[in-house]
CSV table of N, CA and C in Angstrom, one decimal:
chain,number,residue,atom,x,y,z
A,118,VAL,N,107.3,101.8,109.3
A,118,VAL,CA,107.8,103.2,109.4
A,118,VAL,C,108.6,103.5,108.2
A,119,GLU,N,108.3,104.5,107.5
A,119,GLU,CA,109.2,105.0,106.4
A,119,GLU,C,109.6,106.4,106.8
A,120,ALA,N,110.9,106.5,106.9
A,120,ALA,CA,111.5,107.8,107.4
A,120,ALA,C,112.8,108.1,106.8
A,121,GLN,N,113.2,109.4,106.8
A,121,GLN,CA,114.5,109.9,106.4
A,121,GLN,C,115.2,110.3,107.7
A,122,SER,N,116.2,109.7,108.1
A,122,SER,CA,116.9,110.1,109.3
A,122,SER,C,117.8,111.3,109.0
A,123,LEU,N,117.9,112.2,109.9
A,123,LEU,CA,118.8,113.4,109.7
A,123,LEU,C,120.2,113.0,110.1
A,124,VAL,N,121.0,112.7,109.2
A,124,VAL,CA,122.4,112.2,109.4
A,124,VAL,C,123.4,113.0,108.6
A,125,SER,N,124.6,112.9,109.0
A,125,SER,CA,125.7,113.6,108.3
A,125,SER,C,127.0,112.8,108.6
A,126,ALA,N,128.1,113.2,108.0
A,126,ALA,CA,129.4,112.5,108.3
A,126,ALA,C,129.7,112.6,109.8
A,127,ALA,N,129.4,113.7,110.4
A,127,ALA,CA,129.6,113.9,111.9
A,127,ALA,C,128.6,113.3,112.8
A,128,HIS,N,127.4,113.0,112.2
A,128,HIS,CA,126.3,112.4,112.9
A,128,HIS,C,125.7,111.3,112.0
A,129,PRO,N,126.4,110.1,111.9
A,129,PRO,CA,126.1,109.1,110.9
A,129,PRO,C,124.8,108.3,111.2
A,130,SER,N,124.3,108.3,112.4
A,130,SER,CA,123.1,107.5,112.6
A,130,SER,C,122.2,108.1,113.7
A,131,THR,N,121.0,107.6,113.7
A,131,THR,CA,120.0,108.0,114.7
A,131,THR,C,119.4,106.8,115.3
A,132,TRP,N,119.3,106.8,116.6
A,132,TRP,CA,118.8,105.6,117.4
A,132,TRP,C,117.4,105.9,117.8
A,133,MET,N,116.4,105.0,117.4
A,133,MET,CA,115.0,105.2,117.7
A,133,MET,C,114.5,104.0,118.5
A,134,THR,N,113.6,104.3,119.5
A,134,THR,CA,113.0,103.3,120.3
A,134,THR,C,111.5,103.4,120.0
A,135,LEU,N,110.8,102.3,119.7
A,135,LEU,CA,109.4,102.3,119.5
A,135,LEU,C,108.7,102.0,120.9
A,136,MET,N,107.8,102.9,121.3
A,136,MET,CA,107.1,102.7,122.5
A,136,MET,C,105.7,102.4,122.2
A,137,VAL,N,105.1,101.5,122.9
A,137,VAL,CA,103.7,101.2,122.8
A,137,VAL,C,103.1,101.2,124.2
A,138,ASN,N,102.1,102.1,124.4
A,138,ASN,CA,101.4,102.3,125.7
A,138,ASN,C,102.5,102.5,126.8
A,139,GLY,N,103.5,103.3,126.5
A,139,GLY,CA,104.5,103.7,127.5
A,139,GLY,C,105.6,102.7,127.7
A,140,GLU,N,105.7,101.6,127.0
A,140,GLU,CA,106.7,100.6,127.2
A,140,GLU,C,107.5,100.3,125.9
A,141,ALA,N,108.8,100.2,126.0
A,141,ALA,CA,109.6,100.0,124.8
A,141,ALA,C,109.4,98.6,124.2
A,142,VAL,N,109.2,98.5,122.9
A,142,VAL,CA,108.9,97.2,122.3
A,142,VAL,C,109.9,96.9,121.2
A,143,GLY,N,110.8,97.9,120.8
A,143,GLY,CA,111.8,97.7,119.8
A,143,GLY,C,112.7,98.9,119.6
A,144,ASN,N,113.9,98.6,119.0
A,144,ASN,CA,114.9,99.6,118.8
A,144,ASN,C,115.4,99.5,117.3
A,145,HIS,N,115.8,100.6,116.8
A,145,HIS,CA,116.4,100.6,115.4
A,145,HIS,C,117.4,101.7,115.3
A,146,SER,N,118.5,101.4,114.6
A,146,SER,CA,119.4,102.5,114.3
A,146,SER,C,119.3,102.9,112.8
A,147,PHE,N,118.9,104.1,112.5
A,147,PHE,CA,118.7,104.6,111.2
A,147,PHE,C,120.1,105.2,110.7
A,148,GLY,N,120.3,105.0,109.4
A,148,GLY,CA,121.5,105.5,108.8
A,148,GLY,C,121.2,106.3,107.5
A,149,GLY,N,119.9,106.5,107.2
A,149,GLY,CA,119.5,107.2,106.0
A,149,GLY,C,118.1,107.0,105.7
A,150,ARG,N,117.7,106.8,104.5
A,150,ARG,CA,116.3,106.6,104.1
A,150,ARG,C,116.0,105.1,104.2
A,151,GLU,N,115.2,104.7,105.1
A,151,GLU,CA,114.9,103.3,105.4
A,151,GLU,C,113.5,103.0,105.7
A,152,ALA,N,113.1,101.8,105.7
A,152,ALA,CA,111.7,101.4,106.0
A,152,ALA,C,111.8,100.3,107.1
A,153,PRO,N,112.1,100.6,108.3
A,153,PRO,CA,112.3,99.6,109.3
A,153,PRO,C,110.9,99.0,109.7
A,154,CYS,N,110.9,97.8,110.1
A,154,CYS,CA,109.7,97.1,110.5
A,154,CYS,C,109.8,96.7,111.9
A,155,PHE,N,108.8,97.1,112.7
A,155,PHE,CA,108.8,96.7,114.1
A,155,PHE,C,107.6,95.8,114.3
A,156,VAL,N,107.7,94.8,115.1
A,156,VAL,CA,106.6,93.9,115.4
A,156,VAL,C,106.2,94.2,116.8
A,157,ILE,N,104.9,94.6,116.9
A,157,ILE,CA,104.3,94.9,118.2
A,157,ILE,C,103.8,93.6,118.7
A,158,PRO,N,104.3,93.1,119.8
A,158,PRO,CA,103.9,91.8,120.3
A,158,PRO,C,102.4,91.8,120.7
A,159,ARG,N,101.8,90.6,120.6
A,159,ARG,CA,100.4,90.5,121.0
A,159,ARG,C,100.2,90.8,122.5
A,160,ALA,N,101.2,90.6,123.2
A,160,ALA,CA,101.2,90.9,124.7
A,160,ALA,C,101.7,92.3,125.0
A,161,ALA,N,101.5,93.2,124.0
A,161,ALA,CA,101.9,94.6,124.2
A,161,ALA,C,101.1,95.1,125.4
A,162,PRO,N,101.7,96.0,126.1
A,162,PRO,CA,101.0,96.6,127.3
A,162,PRO,C,99.7,97.2,126.9
A,163,ALA,N,98.7,96.9,127.6
A,163,ALA,CA,97.3,97.4,127.3
A,163,ALA,C,97.1,98.8,127.9
A,164,SER,N,96.3,99.6,127.3
A,164,SER,CA,95.9,100.9,127.9
A,164,SER,C,94.4,100.8,128.3
A,165,GLY,N,94.0,101.6,129.2
A,165,GLY,CA,92.7,101.6,129.8
A,165,GLY,C,91.6,101.8,128.7
A,166,ASP,N,92.0,102.5,127.6
A,166,ASP,CA,91.0,102.9,126.6
A,166,ASP,C,91.0,101.9,125.4
A,167,ARG,N,91.8,100.8,125.5
A,167,ARG,CA,91.9,99.8,124.5
A,167,ARG,C,92.5,100.3,123.2
A,168,LEU,N,93.3,101.4,123.2
A,168,LEU,CA,94.0,101.9,122.1
A,168,LEU,C,95.5,101.6,122.2
A,169,LEU,N,96.1,101.6,121.0
A,169,LEU,CA,97.6,101.5,121.0
A,169,LEU,C,98.1,102.9,120.9
A,170,HIS,N,98.9,103.4,121.9
A,170,HIS,CA,99.5,104.7,121.9
A,170,HIS,C,100.9,104.4,121.4
A,171,VAL,N,101.3,104.8,120.2
A,171,VAL,CA,102.6,104.5,119.6
A,171,VAL,C,103.4,105.8,119.6
A,172,GLU,N,104.6,105.7,120.1
A,172,GLU,CA,105.6,106.8,120.1
A,172,GLU,C,106.9,106.4,119.5
A,173,LEU,N,107.6,107.3,118.8
A,173,LEU,CA,108.9,107.0,118.3
A,173,LEU,C,109.8,108.0,119.1
A,174,LEU,N,110.7,107.4,119.9
A,174,LEU,CA,111.6,108.2,120.7
A,174,LEU,C,113.0,108.2,120.1
A,175,ILE,N,113.5,109.4,119.8
A,175,ILE,CA,114.8,109.6,119.2
A,175,ILE,C,115.8,109.9,120.3
A,176,ALA,N,116.9,109.0,120.4
A,176,ALA,CA,117.9,109.2,121.4
A,176,ALA,C,118.8,110.4,121.2
A,177,ASN,N,119.1,110.6,120.0
A,177,ASN,CA,120.1,111.7,119.7
A,177,ASN,C,119.6,112.6,118.5
A,178,PRO,N,118.5,113.3,118.8
A,178,PRO,CA,118.0,114.1,117.7
A,178,PRO,C,118.9,115.3,117.3
A,179,VAL,N,118.9,115.6,116.0
A,179,VAL,CA,119.5,116.9,115.5
A,179,VAL,C,118.5,117.6,114.6
A,180,SER,N,118.8,118.8,114.3
A,180,SER,CA,117.9,119.6,113.5
A,180,SER,C,118.4,119.7,112.1
A,181,PRO,N,117.5,119.9,111.1
A,181,PRO,CA,118.0,120.2,109.8
A,181,PRO,C,119.0,121.3,109.7
A,182,LEU,N,118.8,122.4,110.6
A,182,LEU,CA,119.7,123.5,110.6
A,182,LEU,C,121.1,123.1,111.0
A,183,GLN,N,121.2,122.2,112.0
A,183,GLN,CA,122.5,121.7,112.5
A,183,GLN,C,123.3,121.0,111.4
A,184,LEU,N,122.5,120.4,110.5
A,184,LEU,CA,123.2,119.6,109.4
A,184,LEU,C,123.3,120.4,108.1
A,185,GLY,N,122.8,121.6,108.1
A,185,GLY,CA,122.9,122.5,106.9
A,185,GLY,C,121.9,122.1,105.9
A,186,LEU,N,120.8,121.5,106.2
A,186,LEU,CA,119.8,121.0,105.2
A,186,LEU,C,118.7,122.1,105.0
A,187,SER,N,118.4,122.9,106.1
A,187,SER,CA,117.4,123.9,106.0
A,187,SER,C,117.6,124.9,107.1
A,188,GLU,N,116.7,125.8,107.2
A,188,GLU,CA,116.7,126.8,108.3
A,188,GLU,C,115.9,126.3,109.5
A,189,ASP,N,115.3,125.1,109.5
A,189,ASP,CA,114.5,124.5,110.5
A,189,ASP,C,115.4,124.1,111.7
A,190,GLY,N,115.2,124.8,112.9
A,190,GLY,CA,116.0,124.6,114.0
A,190,GLY,C,115.5,123.5,115.0
A,191,ARG,N,114.3,122.9,114.7
A,191,ARG,CA,113.7,122.0,115.6
A,191,ARG,C,114.5,120.7,115.6
A,192,LYS,N,114.8,120.1,116.8
A,192,LYS,CA,115.5,118.9,116.9
A,192,LYS,C,114.6,117.7,116.6
A,193,LEU,N,114.6,117.3,115.4
A,193,LEU,CA,113.6,116.3,114.9
A,193,LEU,C,114.2,114.9,115.0
A,194,GLY,N,115.5,114.7,114.6
A,194,GLY,CA,116.1,113.4,114.5
A,194,GLY,C,115.8,112.6,113.3
A,195,LEU,N,114.5,112.7,112.8
A,195,LEU,CA,114.1,112.0,111.6
A,195,LEU,C,112.9,112.7,111.0
A,196,LEU,N,112.7,112.5,109.7
A,196,LEU,CA,111.6,113.1,109.0
A,196,LEU,C,110.7,111.9,108.7
A,197,LEU,N,109.5,111.8,109.4
A,197,LEU,CA,108.6,110.7,109.2
A,197,LEU,C,107.9,110.9,107.9
A,198,ILE,N,108.0,109.9,107.0
A,198,ILE,CA,107.3,110.0,105.7
A,198,ILE,C,106.0,109.2,105.8
A,199,GLY,N,105.9,108.1,106.5
A,199,GLY,CA,104.7,107.4,106.6
A,199,GLY,C,104.8,106.3,107.7
A,200,MET,N,103.7,105.8,108.1
A,200,MET,CA,103.7,104.7,109.1
A,200,MET,C,102.4,103.9,108.8
A,201,ARG,N,102.6,102.6,108.8
A,201,ARG,CA,101.5,101.7,108.6
A,201,ARG,C,101.4,100.7,109.7
A,202,LEU,N,100.2,100.4,110.1
A,202,LEU,CA,100.0,99.4,111.2
A,202,LEU,C,99.0,98.4,110.6
A,203,PHE,N,99.4,97.1,110.7
A,203,PHE,CA,98.5,96.1,110.2
A,203,PHE,C,98.6,94.9,111.1
A,204,GLY,N,97.6,94.1,111.2
A,204,GLY,CA,97.6,92.8,112.0
A,204,GLY,C,98.0,91.6,111.2
A,205,LEU,N,98.6,90.7,111.9
A,205,LEU,CA,99.1,89.5,111.3
A,205,LEU,C,98.2,88.3,111.6
């Protein structure tokens, strides 16, 4: 995951939980532009359609408007730049 978290002096970090098929598999605290790496365990919960449903849940989202970065009032928490999934 490559992302820019929406942070400021009053809101210095963003907490993110990685969910796979509805179950949490990892957490990360963002403090700026980072490239966190999550390992999805081989025993990740299976879905009936054999797909991985990946979600990024933001615990304390803020909007770019709240931080004075733009007029965008959506509570995003982070700006996703890219995401890569590969097998080991």
